[in-house]
PDB file of C-alpha atoms and ligand atoms in Angstrom:
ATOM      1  CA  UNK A 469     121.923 119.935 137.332  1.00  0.00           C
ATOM      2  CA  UNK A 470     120.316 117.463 140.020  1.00  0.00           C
ATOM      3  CA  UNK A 471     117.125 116.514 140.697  1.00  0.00           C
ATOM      4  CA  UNK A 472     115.601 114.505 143.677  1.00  0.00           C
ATOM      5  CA  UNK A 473     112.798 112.343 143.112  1.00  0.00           C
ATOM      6  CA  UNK A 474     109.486 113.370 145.114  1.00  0.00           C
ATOM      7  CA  UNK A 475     107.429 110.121 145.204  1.00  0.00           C
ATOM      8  CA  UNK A 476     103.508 110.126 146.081  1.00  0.00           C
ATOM      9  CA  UNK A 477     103.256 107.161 148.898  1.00  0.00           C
ATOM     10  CA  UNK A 478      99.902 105.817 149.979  1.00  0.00           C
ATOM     11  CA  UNK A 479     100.833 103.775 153.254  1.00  0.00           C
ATOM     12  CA  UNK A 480     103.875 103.029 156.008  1.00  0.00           C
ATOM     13  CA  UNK A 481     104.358 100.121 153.236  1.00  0.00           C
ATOM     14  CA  UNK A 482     104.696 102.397 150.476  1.00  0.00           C
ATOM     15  CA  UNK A 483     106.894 105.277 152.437  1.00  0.00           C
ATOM     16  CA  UNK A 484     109.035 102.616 153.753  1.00  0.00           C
ATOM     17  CA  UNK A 485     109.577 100.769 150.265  1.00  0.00           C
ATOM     18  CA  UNK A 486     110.255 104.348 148.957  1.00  0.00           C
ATOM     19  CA  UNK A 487     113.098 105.099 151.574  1.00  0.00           C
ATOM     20  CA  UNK A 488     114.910 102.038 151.280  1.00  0.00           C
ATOM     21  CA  UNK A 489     115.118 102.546 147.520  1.00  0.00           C
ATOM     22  CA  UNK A 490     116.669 105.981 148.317  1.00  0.00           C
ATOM     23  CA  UNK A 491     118.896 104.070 150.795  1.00  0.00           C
ATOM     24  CA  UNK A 492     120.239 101.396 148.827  1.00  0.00           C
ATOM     25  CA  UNK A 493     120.462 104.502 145.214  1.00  0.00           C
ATOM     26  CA  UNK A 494     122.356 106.106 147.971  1.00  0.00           C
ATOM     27  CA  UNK A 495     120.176 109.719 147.458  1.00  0.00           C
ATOM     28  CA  UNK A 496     118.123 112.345 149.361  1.00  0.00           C
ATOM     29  CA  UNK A 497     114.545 111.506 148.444  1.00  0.00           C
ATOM     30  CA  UNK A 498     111.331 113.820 149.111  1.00  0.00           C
ATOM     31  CA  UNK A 499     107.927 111.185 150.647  1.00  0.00           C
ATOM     32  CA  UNK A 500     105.062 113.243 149.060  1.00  0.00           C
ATOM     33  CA  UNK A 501     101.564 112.601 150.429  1.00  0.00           C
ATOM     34  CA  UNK A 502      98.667 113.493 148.616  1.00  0.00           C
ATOM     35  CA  UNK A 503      95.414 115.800 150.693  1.00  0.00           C
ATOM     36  CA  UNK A 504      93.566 112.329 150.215  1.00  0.00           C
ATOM     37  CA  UNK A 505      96.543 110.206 151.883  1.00  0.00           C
ATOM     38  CA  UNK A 506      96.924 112.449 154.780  1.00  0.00           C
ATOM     39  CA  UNK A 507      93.075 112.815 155.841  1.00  0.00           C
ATOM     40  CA  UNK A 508      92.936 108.942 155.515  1.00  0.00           C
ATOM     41  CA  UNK A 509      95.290 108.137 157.330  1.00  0.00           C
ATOM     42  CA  UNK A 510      95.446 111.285 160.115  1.00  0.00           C
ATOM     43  CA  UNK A 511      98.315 113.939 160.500  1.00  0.00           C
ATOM     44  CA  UNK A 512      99.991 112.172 163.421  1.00  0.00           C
ATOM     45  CA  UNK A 513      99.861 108.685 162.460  1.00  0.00           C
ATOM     46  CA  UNK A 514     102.011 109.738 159.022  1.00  0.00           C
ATOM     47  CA  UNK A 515     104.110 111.462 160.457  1.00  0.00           C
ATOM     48  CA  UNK A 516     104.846 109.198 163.100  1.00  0.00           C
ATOM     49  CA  UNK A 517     105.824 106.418 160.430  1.00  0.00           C
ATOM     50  CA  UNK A 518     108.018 109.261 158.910  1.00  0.00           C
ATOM     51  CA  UNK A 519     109.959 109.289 162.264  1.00  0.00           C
ATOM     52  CA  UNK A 520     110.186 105.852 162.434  1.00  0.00           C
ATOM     53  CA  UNK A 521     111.495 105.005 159.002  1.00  0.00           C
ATOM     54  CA  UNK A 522     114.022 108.091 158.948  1.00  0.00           C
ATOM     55  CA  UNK A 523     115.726 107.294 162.840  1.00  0.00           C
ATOM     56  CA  UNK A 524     118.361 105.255 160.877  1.00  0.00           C
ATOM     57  CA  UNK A 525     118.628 106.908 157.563  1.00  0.00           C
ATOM     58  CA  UNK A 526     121.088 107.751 156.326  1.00  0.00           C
ATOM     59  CA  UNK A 527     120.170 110.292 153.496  1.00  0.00           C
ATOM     60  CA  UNK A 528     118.665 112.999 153.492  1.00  0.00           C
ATOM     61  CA  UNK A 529     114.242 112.545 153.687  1.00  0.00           C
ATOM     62  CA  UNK A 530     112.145 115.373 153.294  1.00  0.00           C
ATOM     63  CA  UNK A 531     108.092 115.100 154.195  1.00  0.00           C
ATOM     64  CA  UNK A 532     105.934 116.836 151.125  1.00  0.00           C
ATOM     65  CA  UNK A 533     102.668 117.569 150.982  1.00  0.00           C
ATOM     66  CA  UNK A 534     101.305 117.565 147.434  1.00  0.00           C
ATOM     67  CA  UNK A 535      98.976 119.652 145.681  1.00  0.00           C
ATOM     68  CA  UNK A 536      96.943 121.165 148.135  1.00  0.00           C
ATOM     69  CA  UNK A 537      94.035 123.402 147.700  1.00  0.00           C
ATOM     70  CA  UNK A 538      93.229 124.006 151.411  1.00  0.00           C
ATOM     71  CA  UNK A 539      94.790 126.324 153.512  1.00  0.00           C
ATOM     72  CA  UNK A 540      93.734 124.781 156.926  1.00  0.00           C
ATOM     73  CA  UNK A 541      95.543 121.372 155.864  1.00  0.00           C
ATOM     74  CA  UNK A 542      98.451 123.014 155.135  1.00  0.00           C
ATOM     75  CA  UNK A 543      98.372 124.717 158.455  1.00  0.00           C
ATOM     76  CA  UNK A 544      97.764 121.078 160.115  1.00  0.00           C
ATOM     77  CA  UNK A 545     100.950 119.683 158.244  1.00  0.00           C
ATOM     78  CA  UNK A 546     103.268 121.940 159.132  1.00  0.00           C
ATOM     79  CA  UNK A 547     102.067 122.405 162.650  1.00  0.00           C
ATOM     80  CA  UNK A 548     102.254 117.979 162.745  1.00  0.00           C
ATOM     81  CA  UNK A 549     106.069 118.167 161.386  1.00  0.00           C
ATOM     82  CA  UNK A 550     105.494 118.609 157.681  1.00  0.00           C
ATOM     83  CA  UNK A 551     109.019 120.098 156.522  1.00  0.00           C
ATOM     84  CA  UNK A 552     107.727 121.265 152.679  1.00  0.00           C
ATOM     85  CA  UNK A 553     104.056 122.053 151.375  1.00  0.00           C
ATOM     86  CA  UNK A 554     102.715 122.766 148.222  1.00  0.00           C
ATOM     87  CA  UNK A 555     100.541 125.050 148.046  1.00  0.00           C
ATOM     88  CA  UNK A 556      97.966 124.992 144.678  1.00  0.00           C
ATOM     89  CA  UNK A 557      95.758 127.676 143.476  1.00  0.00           C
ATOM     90  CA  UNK A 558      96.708 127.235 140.086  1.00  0.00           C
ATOM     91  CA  UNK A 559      92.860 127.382 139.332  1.00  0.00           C
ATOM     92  CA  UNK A 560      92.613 130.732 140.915  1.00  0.00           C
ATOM     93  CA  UNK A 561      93.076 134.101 139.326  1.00  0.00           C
ATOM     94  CA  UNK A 562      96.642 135.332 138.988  1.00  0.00           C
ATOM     95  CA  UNK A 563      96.314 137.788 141.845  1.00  0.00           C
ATOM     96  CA  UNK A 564      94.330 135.247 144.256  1.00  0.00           C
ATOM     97  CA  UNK A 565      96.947 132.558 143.081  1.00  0.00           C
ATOM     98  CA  UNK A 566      99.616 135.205 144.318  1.00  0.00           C
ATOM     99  CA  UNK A 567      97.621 136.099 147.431  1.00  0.00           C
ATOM    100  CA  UNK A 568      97.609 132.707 148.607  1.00  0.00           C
ATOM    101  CA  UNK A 569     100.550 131.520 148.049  1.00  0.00           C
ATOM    102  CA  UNK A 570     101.586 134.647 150.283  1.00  0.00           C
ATOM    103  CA  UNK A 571      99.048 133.418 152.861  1.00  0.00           C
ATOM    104  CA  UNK A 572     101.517 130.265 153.298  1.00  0.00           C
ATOM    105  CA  UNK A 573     104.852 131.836 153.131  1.00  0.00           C
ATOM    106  CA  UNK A 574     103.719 133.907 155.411  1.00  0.00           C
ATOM    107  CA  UNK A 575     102.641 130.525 157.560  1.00  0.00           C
ATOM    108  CA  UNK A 576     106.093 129.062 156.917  1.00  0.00           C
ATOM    109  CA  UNK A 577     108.340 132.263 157.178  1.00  0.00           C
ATOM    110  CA  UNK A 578     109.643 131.213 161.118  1.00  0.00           C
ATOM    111  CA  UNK A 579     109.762 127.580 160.822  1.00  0.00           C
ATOM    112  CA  UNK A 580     111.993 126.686 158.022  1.00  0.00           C
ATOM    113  CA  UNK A 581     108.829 125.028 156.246  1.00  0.00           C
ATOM    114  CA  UNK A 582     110.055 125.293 152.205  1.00  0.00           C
ATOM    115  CA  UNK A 583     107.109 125.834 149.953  1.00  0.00           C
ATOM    116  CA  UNK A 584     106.349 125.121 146.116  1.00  0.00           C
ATOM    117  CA  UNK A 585     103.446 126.691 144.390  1.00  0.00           C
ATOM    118  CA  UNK A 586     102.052 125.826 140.966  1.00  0.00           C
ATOM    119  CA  UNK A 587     101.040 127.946 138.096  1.00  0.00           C
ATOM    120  CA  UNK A 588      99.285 127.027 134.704  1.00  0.00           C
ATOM    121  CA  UNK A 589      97.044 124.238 134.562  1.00  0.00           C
ATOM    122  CA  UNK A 590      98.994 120.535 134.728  1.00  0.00           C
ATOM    123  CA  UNK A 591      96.385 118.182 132.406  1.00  0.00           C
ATOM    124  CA  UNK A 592      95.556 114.661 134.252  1.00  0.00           C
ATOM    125  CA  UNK A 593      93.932 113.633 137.671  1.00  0.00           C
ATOM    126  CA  UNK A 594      96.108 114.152 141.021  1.00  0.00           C
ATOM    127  CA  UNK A 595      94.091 113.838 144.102  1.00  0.00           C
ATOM    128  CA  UNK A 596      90.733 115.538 144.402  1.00  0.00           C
ATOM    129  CA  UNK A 597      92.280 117.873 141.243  1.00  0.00           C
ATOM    130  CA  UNK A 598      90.680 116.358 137.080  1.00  0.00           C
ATOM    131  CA  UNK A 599      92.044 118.772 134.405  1.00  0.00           C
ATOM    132  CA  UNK A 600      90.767 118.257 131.152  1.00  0.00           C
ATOM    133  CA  UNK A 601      92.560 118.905 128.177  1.00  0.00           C
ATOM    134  CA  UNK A 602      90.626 121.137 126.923  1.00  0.00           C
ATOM    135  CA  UNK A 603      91.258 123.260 130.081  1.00  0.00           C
ATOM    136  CA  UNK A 604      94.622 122.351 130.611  1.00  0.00           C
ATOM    137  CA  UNK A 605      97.497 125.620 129.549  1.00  0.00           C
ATOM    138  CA  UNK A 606     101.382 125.699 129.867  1.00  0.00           C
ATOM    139  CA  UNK A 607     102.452 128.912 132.504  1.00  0.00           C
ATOM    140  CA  UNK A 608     103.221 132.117 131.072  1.00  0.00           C
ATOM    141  CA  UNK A 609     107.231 133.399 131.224  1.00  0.00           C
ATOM    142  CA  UNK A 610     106.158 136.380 131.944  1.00  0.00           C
ATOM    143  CA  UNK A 611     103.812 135.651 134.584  1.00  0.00           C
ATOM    144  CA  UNK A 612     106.220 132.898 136.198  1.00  0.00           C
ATOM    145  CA  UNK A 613     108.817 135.766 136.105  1.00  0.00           C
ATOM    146  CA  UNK A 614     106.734 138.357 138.210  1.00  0.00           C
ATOM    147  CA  UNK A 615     104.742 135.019 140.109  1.00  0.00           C
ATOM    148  CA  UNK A 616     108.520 134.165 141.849  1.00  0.00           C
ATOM    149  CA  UNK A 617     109.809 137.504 141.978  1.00  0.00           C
ATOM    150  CA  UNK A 618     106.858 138.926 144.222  1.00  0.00           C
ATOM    151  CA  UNK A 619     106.844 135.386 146.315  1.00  0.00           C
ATOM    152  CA  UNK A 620     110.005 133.982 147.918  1.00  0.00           C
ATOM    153  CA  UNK A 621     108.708 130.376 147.131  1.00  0.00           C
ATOM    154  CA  UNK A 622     111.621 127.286 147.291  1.00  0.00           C
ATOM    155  CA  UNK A 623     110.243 125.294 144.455  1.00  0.00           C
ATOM    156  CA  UNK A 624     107.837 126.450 141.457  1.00  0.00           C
ATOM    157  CA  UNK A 625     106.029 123.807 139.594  1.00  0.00           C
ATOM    158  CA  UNK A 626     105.143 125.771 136.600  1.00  0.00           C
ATOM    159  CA  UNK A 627     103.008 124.092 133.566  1.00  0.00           C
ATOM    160  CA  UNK A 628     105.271 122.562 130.930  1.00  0.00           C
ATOM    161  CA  UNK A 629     103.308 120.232 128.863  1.00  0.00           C
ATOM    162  CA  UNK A 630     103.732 117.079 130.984  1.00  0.00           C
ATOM    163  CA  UNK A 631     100.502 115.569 132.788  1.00  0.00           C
ATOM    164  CA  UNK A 632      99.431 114.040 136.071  1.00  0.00           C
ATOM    165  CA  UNK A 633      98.499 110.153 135.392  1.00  0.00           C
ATOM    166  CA  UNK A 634      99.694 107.514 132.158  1.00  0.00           C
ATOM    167  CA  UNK A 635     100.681 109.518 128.821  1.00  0.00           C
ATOM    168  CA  UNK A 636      98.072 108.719 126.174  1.00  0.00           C
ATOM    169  CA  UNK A 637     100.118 109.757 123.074  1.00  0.00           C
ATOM    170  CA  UNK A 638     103.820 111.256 123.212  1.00  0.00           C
ATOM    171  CA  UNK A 639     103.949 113.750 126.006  1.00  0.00           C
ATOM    172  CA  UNK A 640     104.950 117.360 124.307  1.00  0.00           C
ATOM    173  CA  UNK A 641     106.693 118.955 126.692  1.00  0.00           C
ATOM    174  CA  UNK A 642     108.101 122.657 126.469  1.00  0.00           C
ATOM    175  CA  UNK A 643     111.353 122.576 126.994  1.00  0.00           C
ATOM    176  CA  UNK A 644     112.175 125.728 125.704  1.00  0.00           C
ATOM    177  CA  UNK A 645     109.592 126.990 128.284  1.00  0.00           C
ATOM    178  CA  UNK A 646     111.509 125.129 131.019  1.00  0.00           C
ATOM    179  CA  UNK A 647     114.166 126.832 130.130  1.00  0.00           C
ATOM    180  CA  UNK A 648     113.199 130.283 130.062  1.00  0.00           C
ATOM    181  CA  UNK A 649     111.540 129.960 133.158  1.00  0.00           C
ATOM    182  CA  UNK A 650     114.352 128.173 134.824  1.00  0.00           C
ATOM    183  CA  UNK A 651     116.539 131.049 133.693  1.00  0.00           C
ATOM    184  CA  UNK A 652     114.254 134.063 134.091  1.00  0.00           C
ATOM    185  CA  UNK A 653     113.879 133.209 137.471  1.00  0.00           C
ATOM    186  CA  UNK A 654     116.373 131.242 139.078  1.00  0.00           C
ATOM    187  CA  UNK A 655     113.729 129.425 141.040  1.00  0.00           C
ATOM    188  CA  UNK A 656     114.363 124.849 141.512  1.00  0.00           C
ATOM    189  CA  UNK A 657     111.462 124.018 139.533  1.00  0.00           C
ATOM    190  CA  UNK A 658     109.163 120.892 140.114  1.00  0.00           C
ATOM    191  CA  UNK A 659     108.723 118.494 137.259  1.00  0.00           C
ATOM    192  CA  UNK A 660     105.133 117.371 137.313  1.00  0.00           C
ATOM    193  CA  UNK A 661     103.673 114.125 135.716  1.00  0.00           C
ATOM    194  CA  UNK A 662     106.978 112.045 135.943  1.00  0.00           C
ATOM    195  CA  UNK A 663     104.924 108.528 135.583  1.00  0.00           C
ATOM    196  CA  UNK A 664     105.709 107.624 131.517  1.00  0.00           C
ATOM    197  CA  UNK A 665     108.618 109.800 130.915  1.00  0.00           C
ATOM    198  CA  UNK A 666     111.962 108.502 129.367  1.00  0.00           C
ATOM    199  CA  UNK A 667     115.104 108.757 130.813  1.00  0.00           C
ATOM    200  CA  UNK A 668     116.513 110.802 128.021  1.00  0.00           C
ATOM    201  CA  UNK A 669     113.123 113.025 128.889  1.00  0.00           C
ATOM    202  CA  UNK A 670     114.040 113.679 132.233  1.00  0.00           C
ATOM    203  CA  UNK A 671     117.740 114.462 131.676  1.00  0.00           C
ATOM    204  CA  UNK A 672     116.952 117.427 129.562  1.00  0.00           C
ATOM    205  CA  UNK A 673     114.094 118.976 131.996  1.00  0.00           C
ATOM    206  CA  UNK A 674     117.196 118.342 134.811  1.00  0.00           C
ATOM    207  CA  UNK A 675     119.469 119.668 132.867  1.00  0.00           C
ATOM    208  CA  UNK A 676     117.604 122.796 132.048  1.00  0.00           C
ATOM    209  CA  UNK A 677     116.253 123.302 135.640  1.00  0.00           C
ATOM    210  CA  UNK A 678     114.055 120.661 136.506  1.00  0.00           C
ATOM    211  CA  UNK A 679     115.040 119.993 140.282  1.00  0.00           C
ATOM    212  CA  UNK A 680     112.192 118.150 142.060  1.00  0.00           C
ATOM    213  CA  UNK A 681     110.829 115.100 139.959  1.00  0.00           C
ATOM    214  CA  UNK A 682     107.589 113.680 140.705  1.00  0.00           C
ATOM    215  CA  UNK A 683     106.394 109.969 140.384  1.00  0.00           C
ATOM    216  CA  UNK A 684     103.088 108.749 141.801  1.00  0.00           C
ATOM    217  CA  UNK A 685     101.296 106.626 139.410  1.00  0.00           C
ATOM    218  CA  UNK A 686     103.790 104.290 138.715  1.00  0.00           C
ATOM    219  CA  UNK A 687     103.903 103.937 142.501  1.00  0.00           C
ATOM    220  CA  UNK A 688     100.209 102.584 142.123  1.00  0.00           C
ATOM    221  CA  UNK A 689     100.998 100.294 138.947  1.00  0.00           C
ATOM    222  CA  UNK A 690     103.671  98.432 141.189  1.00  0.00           C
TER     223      UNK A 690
HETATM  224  P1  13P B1261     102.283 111.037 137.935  1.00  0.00           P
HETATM  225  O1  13P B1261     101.134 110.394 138.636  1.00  0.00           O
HETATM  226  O2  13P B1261     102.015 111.242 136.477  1.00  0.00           O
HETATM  227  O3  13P B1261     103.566 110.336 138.180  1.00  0.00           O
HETATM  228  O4  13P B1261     102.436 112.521 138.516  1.00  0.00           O
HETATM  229  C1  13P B1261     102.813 112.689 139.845  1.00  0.00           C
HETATM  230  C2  13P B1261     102.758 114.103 140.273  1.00  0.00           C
HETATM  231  O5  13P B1261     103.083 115.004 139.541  1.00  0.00           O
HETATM  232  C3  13P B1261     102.323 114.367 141.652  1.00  0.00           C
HETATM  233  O6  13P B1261     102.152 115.712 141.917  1.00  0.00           O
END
């Protein structure tokens, strides 16, 4: 019944604004970083401002990395103090989706790394990622069910109808879906696409199992 907002920071500026706004709302908040953000910028010098900004917090600040699609940079993050990854091969088969998503449990089994994986196909432009429309499809139950229960993953971001980027017409989002998911497999699930969506929106996807939200673009817009 509680979600914690994952927001997509591009800077120190950003990541700093970001955990002062969790400081003053008084709640744990995950600092995502997109594949793009981290080469930019280098392993070590993000993390480093991570350090920095959470030696006084007082809440709870997890470091994410979002969305990625390449095994050695999610071997990089963890190994530079990463403490969640998300690993996404969403566009891969449902077996090579499986197998590689085992490839980073496996990766994070003795360090206490959590991991989220992704299935479906999330419509919108996140990173180096552009799904059309056209291509874009909500998860299957029945996959998500055997996905989670062959892969001890912390977090599943499953396809629900919401998209990556600004909403052009009312976002239809699947909440039935949600909730069969959320139920089927007991599994936090990631909200994807959070930029545009109203409160009452976001209530309902917590309330039925939503338990990660994530906001980047209206980051950017501010
Ligand atoms: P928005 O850019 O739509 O807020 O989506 C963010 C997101 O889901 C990052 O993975």
């Amino acid at each position: 019944g509680y979600a914690v907002g994952a927001f997509n920071i591009l800077d120190y500026n950003s990541m700093r604004a970001v955990i002062d706004a969790a400081e003053e709302w008084r709640a744990p908040v995950i600092i995502q970083t997109s594949v793009k953000t981290v080469l930019f910028w280098g392993y070590d010098a993000v993390i480093s401002w991570a350090k920095q900004l959470t030696l006084h917090a007082t809440i709870p600040v997890a470091i994410h990395l979002d969305h990625c699609t390449d095994i050695d940079v999610i071997r990089k993050c963890i190994d530079a103090g990463w403490t969640s990854v998300m690993i996404d091969a969403s566009t891969k088969p449902f077996t090579e989706n499986i197998r590689l998503t085992q490839q980073v449990l496996d990766m994070t089994a003795s360090c206490g790394v959590s991991v989220e994986a992704e299935l479906g196909a999330i419509v919108g432009v996140e990173d180096d990622i552009h799904v059309k429309e056209q291509e874009a499809h909500l998860a299957d139950a029945d996959q998500a069910v055997q996905f989670c229960r062959e892969l001890p993953i912390d977090c599943f971001a499953p396809a629900v109808g919401t998209a990556h980027g600004i909403y052009k017409g009312e976002p239809k989002i699947a909440y039935d879906l949600i909730e069969e998911i959320a139920a089927r497999t007991g599994v936090p699930l990631a909200l994807h696409g959070g930029t545009g969506l109203a409160d009452d929106v976001f209530h309902r996807c917590i309330a039925l199992g939503c338990a990660k939200v994530n906001i980047s673009t209206q980051l950017k817009y501010a």
